[in-house]
Amino acid sequence: MLNVSRLSADYGAIRAVRGVDLKVEAGSLSVLLGANGAGKSTTLRSIAGLHRPVQGSIRLDDREISKLPLHKVVRAGLAFVPEGRMVVAPLTVEENLELSRFSGRADEPDLVDRVYQLFPRLAERRRQKAGLMSGGEQQMLAIGRALMTKPQMLVLDEPSMGLAPAIVDLVFEAIVALHKQGQSILLVEQNAAIALSICDYGWVMKRGQIVVEGRPDELKQNPEVLEAYLS
Ligand SMILES: Nc1ncnc2c1ncn2[C@@H]1O[C@H](COP(=O)(O)OP(=O)(O)O)[C@@H](O)[C@H]1O
Ligand SMILES: [Mg+2]
């Protein structure tokens, strides 16, 4: 379980996150929605140890992780796929995956096969250099790299951004499949309709704060959510 309490974080001189509370239950697929500039990425980057929050507590199960550096957060069991798909361009797909294996907690031989099962396209392209692949394939690889650390909590920042609709479908199918396997997931997503069709809990962020939260059926009927995201 990921428990974020009263999180505040600055982006430059701006207080981009102001007192955010989020709880992602074990096994849940939870979604953080919000317009551009709402503070979603700053929230995720703070959770992942890429950004030092000004205030607040971030607990993974009972462990406080808010003051840990990134590599220790990964070892604690939280993997983050940032906006913009960080893959190592000159390395092959398989080398990218193998590189991540040692950042995580578990060195299990079948980790790569599980990634290939989830994304057969990566298996086909295992000897391809990552930098030569399409945006969608790089996003699959970025998610694959996160999975190589065998995370207890997988955190994804707008995995569908900039991808062709057919590829967006593949990425979301994979997220749903991971959820069915019991993977805990915190997802930031611009496409509220898709997000609310697959999640079991959601929050809406506005100007650094959570303004609405609830189960997807509740959120879909919330006038503010309807007006801003589902019209
Ligand atoms: N590149 C940037 N330069 C200056 N300020 C930025 C930049 N990116 C974000 N910010 C500030 O931080 C706030 C939160 O940004 P961010 O967390 O990236 O929001 P989101 O992911 O919801 O779009 C923005 O409203 C903006 O004020
Ligand atoms: Mg963002």
Coordinates of C-alpha atoms and ligand atoms in Angstrom, one line a residue:
M1 CA 0.0 0.0 0.0
L2 CA 1.2 3.5 -0.9
N3 CA 0.1 6.2 1.6
V4 CA 0.8 9.8 0.7
S5 CA -0.1 12.3 3.3
R6 CA -0.2 16.1 3.2
L7 CA 2.4 16.2 0.4
S8 CA 3.6 19.6 -0.7
A9 CA 6.2 20.2 -3.3
D10 CA 7.6 23.2 -5.2
Y11 CA 8.3 23.5 -8.9
G12 CA 10.9 26.3 -9.1
A13 CA 9.3 29.1 -7.2
I14 CA 5.8 27.7 -7.5
R15 CA 4.1 25.5 -4.8
A16 CA 2.9 23.0 -7.4
V17 CA 1.6 20.5 -4.9
R18 CA -0.3 21.6 -1.8
G19 CA -1.3 19.2 0.8
V20 CA -2.1 16.2 -1.3
D21 CA -3.4 13.0 0.3
L22 CA -3.6 9.7 -1.7
K23 CA -3.9 6.1 -0.7
V24 CA -3.3 3.4 -3.2
E25 CA -4.4 0.1 -1.7
A26 CA -2.5 -3.1 -2.5
G27 CA -3.8 -4.6 -5.8
S28 CA -5.6 -1.4 -6.8
L29 CA -5.4 0.5 -10.1
S30 CA -5.8 4.1 -9.1
V31 CA -5.8 7.1 -11.3
L32 CA -4.8 10.7 -10.7
L33 CA -6.6 13.0 -13.2
G34 CA -6.2 16.7 -13.8
A35 CA -5.6 19.3 -16.5
N36 CA -2.2 20.3 -17.7
G37 CA -0.2 22.1 -15.0
A38 CA -2.3 20.7 -12.1
G39 CA 0.7 19.3 -10.4
K40 CA 0.3 15.6 -11.3
S41 CA 3.9 15.0 -12.5
T42 CA 5.3 16.9 -9.5
T43 CA 3.3 14.6 -7.2
L44 CA 4.6 11.5 -9.0
R45 CA 8.1 12.7 -9.1
S46 CA 8.0 13.4 -5.4
I47 CA 6.6 9.9 -4.7
A48 CA 9.4 8.3 -6.8
G49 CA 12.3 10.1 -5.1
L50 CA 13.1 12.3 -8.1
H51 CA 12.0 15.4 -6.4
R52 CA 12.3 16.4 -2.8
P53 CA 9.0 17.4 -1.3
V54 CA 8.8 20.4 1.0
Q55 CA 6.5 18.6 3.4
G56 CA 4.5 15.5 3.9
S57 CA 4.8 11.8 4.4
I58 CA 5.1 9.1 1.7
R59 CA 4.8 5.5 3.0
L60 CA 5.2 2.3 1.1
D61 CA 3.5 -0.2 3.4
D62 CA 5.0 1.0 6.7
R63 CA 8.2 2.4 5.4
E64 CA 8.7 6.1 5.1
I65 CA 10.3 6.7 1.7
S66 CA 10.0 10.5 1.3
K67 CA 13.6 11.1 2.2
L68 CA 15.1 8.2 0.2
P69 CA 17.1 8.8 -3.0
L70 CA 15.6 7.3 -6.2
H71 CA 17.6 4.1 -6.3
K72 CA 16.6 3.3 -2.7
V73 CA 12.9 4.0 -3.5
V74 CA 13.2 1.5 -6.3
R75 CA 14.8 -1.1 -3.9
A76 CA 12.0 -0.4 -1.5
G77 CA 9.6 -1.6 -4.2
L78 CA 8.3 1.4 -6.1
A79 CA 9.1 1.8 -9.8
F80 CA 8.3 4.9 -11.7
V81 CA 7.8 5.3 -15.5
P82 CA 8.2 9.1 -16.1
E83 CA 6.7 11.2 -18.9
G84 CA 8.9 10.9 -21.9
R85 CA 9.9 7.2 -21.7
M86 CA 13.4 6.9 -20.4
V87 CA 15.1 4.2 -22.4
V88 CA 18.8 3.9 -23.2
A89 CA 18.8 4.6 -26.9
P90 CA 22.0 2.9 -28.0
L91 CA 21.2 -0.3 -26.2
T92 CA 19.0 -3.1 -27.5
V93 CA 15.6 -3.9 -26.0
E94 CA 17.0 -6.9 -24.1
E95 CA 20.0 -4.9 -22.8
N96 CA 17.6 -2.2 -21.6
L97 CA 15.6 -4.8 -19.7
E98 CA 18.6 -6.6 -18.2
L99 CA 20.1 -3.3 -17.1
S100 CA 17.0 -2.7 -14.9
R101 CA 17.1 -6.1 -13.3
F102 CA 19.8 -5.1 -10.8
S103 CA 18.0 -1.9 -9.7
G104 CA 15.3 -3.9 -8.1
R105 CA 14.7 -6.3 -5.3
A106 CA 14.4 -9.5 -7.1
D107 CA 16.8 -11.2 -9.5
E108 CA 14.4 -13.8 -10.9
P109 CA 15.3 -15.5 -14.2
D110 CA 11.8 -15.2 -15.7
L111 CA 11.4 -11.5 -15.3
V112 CA 12.3 -10.8 -18.9
D113 CA 9.9 -13.5 -20.2
R114 CA 7.1 -11.9 -18.2
V115 CA 7.8 -8.6 -19.9
Y116 CA 7.8 -10.3 -23.3
Q117 CA 4.5 -12.1 -22.5
L118 CA 3.0 -8.7 -21.7
F119 CA 4.4 -7.0 -24.8
P120 CA 5.0 -9.6 -27.5
R121 CA 6.2 -6.8 -29.7
L122 CA 9.2 -6.3 -27.5
A123 CA 10.1 -10.0 -27.8
E124 CA 10.1 -9.6 -31.6
R125 CA 12.3 -6.6 -31.3
R126 CA 14.6 -7.8 -28.6
R127 CA 17.8 -7.2 -30.6
Q128 CA 16.6 -3.8 -31.9
K129 CA 18.3 -0.7 -30.5
A130 CA 15.8 1.1 -28.3
G131 CA 16.4 4.5 -29.9
L132 CA 15.3 3.3 -33.3
M133 CA 11.9 2.1 -32.1
S134 CA 8.6 3.9 -32.3
G135 CA 7.3 6.0 -29.4
G136 CA 4.8 3.2 -28.6
E137 CA 7.5 0.5 -28.5
Q138 CA 9.7 2.8 -26.3
Q139 CA 6.8 3.2 -23.9
M140 CA 6.3 -0.5 -23.7
L141 CA 10.0 -0.8 -23.0
A142 CA 9.9 1.9 -20.4
I143 CA 7.1 -0.1 -18.6
G144 CA 9.1 -3.3 -19.1
R145 CA 12.1 -1.8 -17.5
A146 CA 10.1 -0.8 -14.5
L147 CA 8.7 -4.3 -14.2
M148 CA 12.2 -5.8 -14.2
T149 CA 12.6 -4.4 -10.7
K150 CA 9.5 -6.4 -9.6
P151 CA 7.8 -3.4 -8.1
Q152 CA 5.3 -3.7 -5.4
M153 CA 3.9 -0.4 -6.6
L154 CA 4.1 0.7 -10.3
V155 CA 3.7 4.4 -10.9
L156 CA 3.1 5.6 -14.5
D157 CA 3.0 9.2 -15.7
E158 CA 0.8 9.6 -18.8
P159 CA 1.9 6.4 -20.6
S160 CA -0.4 7.2 -23.5
M161 CA 0.9 10.6 -24.3
G162 CA 1.7 11.2 -27.9
L163 CA 0.9 7.7 -29.0
A164 CA -1.3 6.6 -31.9
P165 CA -4.7 5.3 -30.8
A166 CA -3.9 1.6 -31.7
I167 CA -0.8 1.7 -29.6
V168 CA -2.6 3.5 -26.8
D169 CA -5.0 0.5 -26.7
L170 CA -2.1 -1.9 -26.5
V171 CA -0.5 0.0 -23.6
F172 CA -3.8 0.1 -21.7
E173 CA -4.5 -3.6 -22.4
A174 CA -1.1 -4.3 -20.7
I175 CA -2.0 -2.1 -17.7
V176 CA -5.3 -3.9 -17.3
A177 CA -3.5 -7.3 -17.6
L178 CA -1.0 -6.2 -14.9
H179 CA -3.8 -5.1 -12.7
K180 CA -5.5 -8.5 -13.1
Q181 CA -2.2 -10.2 -12.1
G182 CA -2.5 -8.3 -8.8
Q183 CA 0.0 -5.5 -9.6
S184 CA -0.7 -2.3 -7.6
I185 CA -0.7 0.7 -10.0
L186 CA -0.8 4.5 -9.6
L187 CA -1.5 6.0 -13.0
V188 CA -1.6 9.6 -14.2
E189 CA -3.7 10.0 -17.3
Q190 CA -5.0 12.8 -19.5
N191 CA -7.7 10.6 -21.1
A192 CA -10.3 10.5 -18.3
A193 CA -12.7 8.4 -20.2
I194 CA -10.2 5.5 -20.6
A195 CA -8.8 6.0 -17.1
L196 CA -12.2 5.8 -15.5
S197 CA -13.1 2.8 -17.5
I198 CA -10.2 0.7 -16.0
C199 CA -9.5 2.1 -12.6
D200 CA -11.0 1.2 -9.2
Y201 CA -10.3 4.6 -7.6
G202 CA -9.5 8.1 -8.7
W203 CA -8.6 11.6 -7.7
V204 CA -8.9 14.8 -9.6
M205 CA -6.2 17.4 -9.0
K206 CA -6.5 21.1 -9.7
R207 CA -3.9 23.8 -9.0
G208 CA -1.9 21.5 -6.7
Q209 CA -4.8 20.1 -4.7
I210 CA -7.1 17.1 -4.8
V211 CA -10.6 18.5 -5.5
V212 CA -12.7 15.4 -6.0
E213 CA -12.1 11.7 -5.3
G214 CA -14.0 8.5 -5.4
R215 CA -14.8 5.3 -7.3
P216 CA -15.0 5.6 -11.1
D217 CA -18.8 5.3 -11.1
E218 CA -19.0 8.2 -8.6
L219 CA -16.5 10.3 -10.6
K220 CA -18.2 9.7 -13.9
Q221 CA -21.3 11.3 -12.4
N222 CA -19.6 14.2 -10.7
P223 CA -20.6 17.4 -12.5
E224 CA -17.2 18.9 -12.2
V225 CA -15.5 15.8 -13.6
L226 CA -18.2 15.6 -16.4
E227 CA -17.7 19.2 -17.4
A228 CA -14.0 19.3 -17.3
Y229 CA -13.0 15.8 -18.6
L230 CA -15.9 13.8 -20.0
S231 CA -17.7 16.3 -22.3
Ligands
LIG1 N1 8.8 23.5 -17.5 C1 8.3 24.2 -16.5 N2 8.7 25.5 -16.3 C2 8.2 26.2 -15.3 N3 7.2 25.8 -14.5 C3 6.7 24.6 -14.7 C4 7.2 23.7 -15.7 N4 6.5 22.6 -15.7 C5 5.6 22.7 -14.7 N5 5.7 23.9 -14.1 C6 4.9 24.4 -13.0 O1 4.6 23.4 -12.1 C7 3.1 23.2 -12.1 C8 2.9 21.7 -12.0 O2 3.4 21.1 -13.1 P1 3.3 19.5 -13.3 O3 3.4 18.8 -12.0 O4 4.2 19.2 -14.4 O5 1.7 19.4 -13.8 P2 1.0 18.3 -14.6 O6 1.8 17.0 -14.6 O7 -0.3 18.1 -13.9 O8 0.8 18.8 -16.0 C9 2.7 23.9 -13.3 O9 1.4 24.5 -13.1 C10 3.7 25.0 -13.5 O10 3.3 26.1 -12.7
MG2 MG 2.6 15.9 -16.2

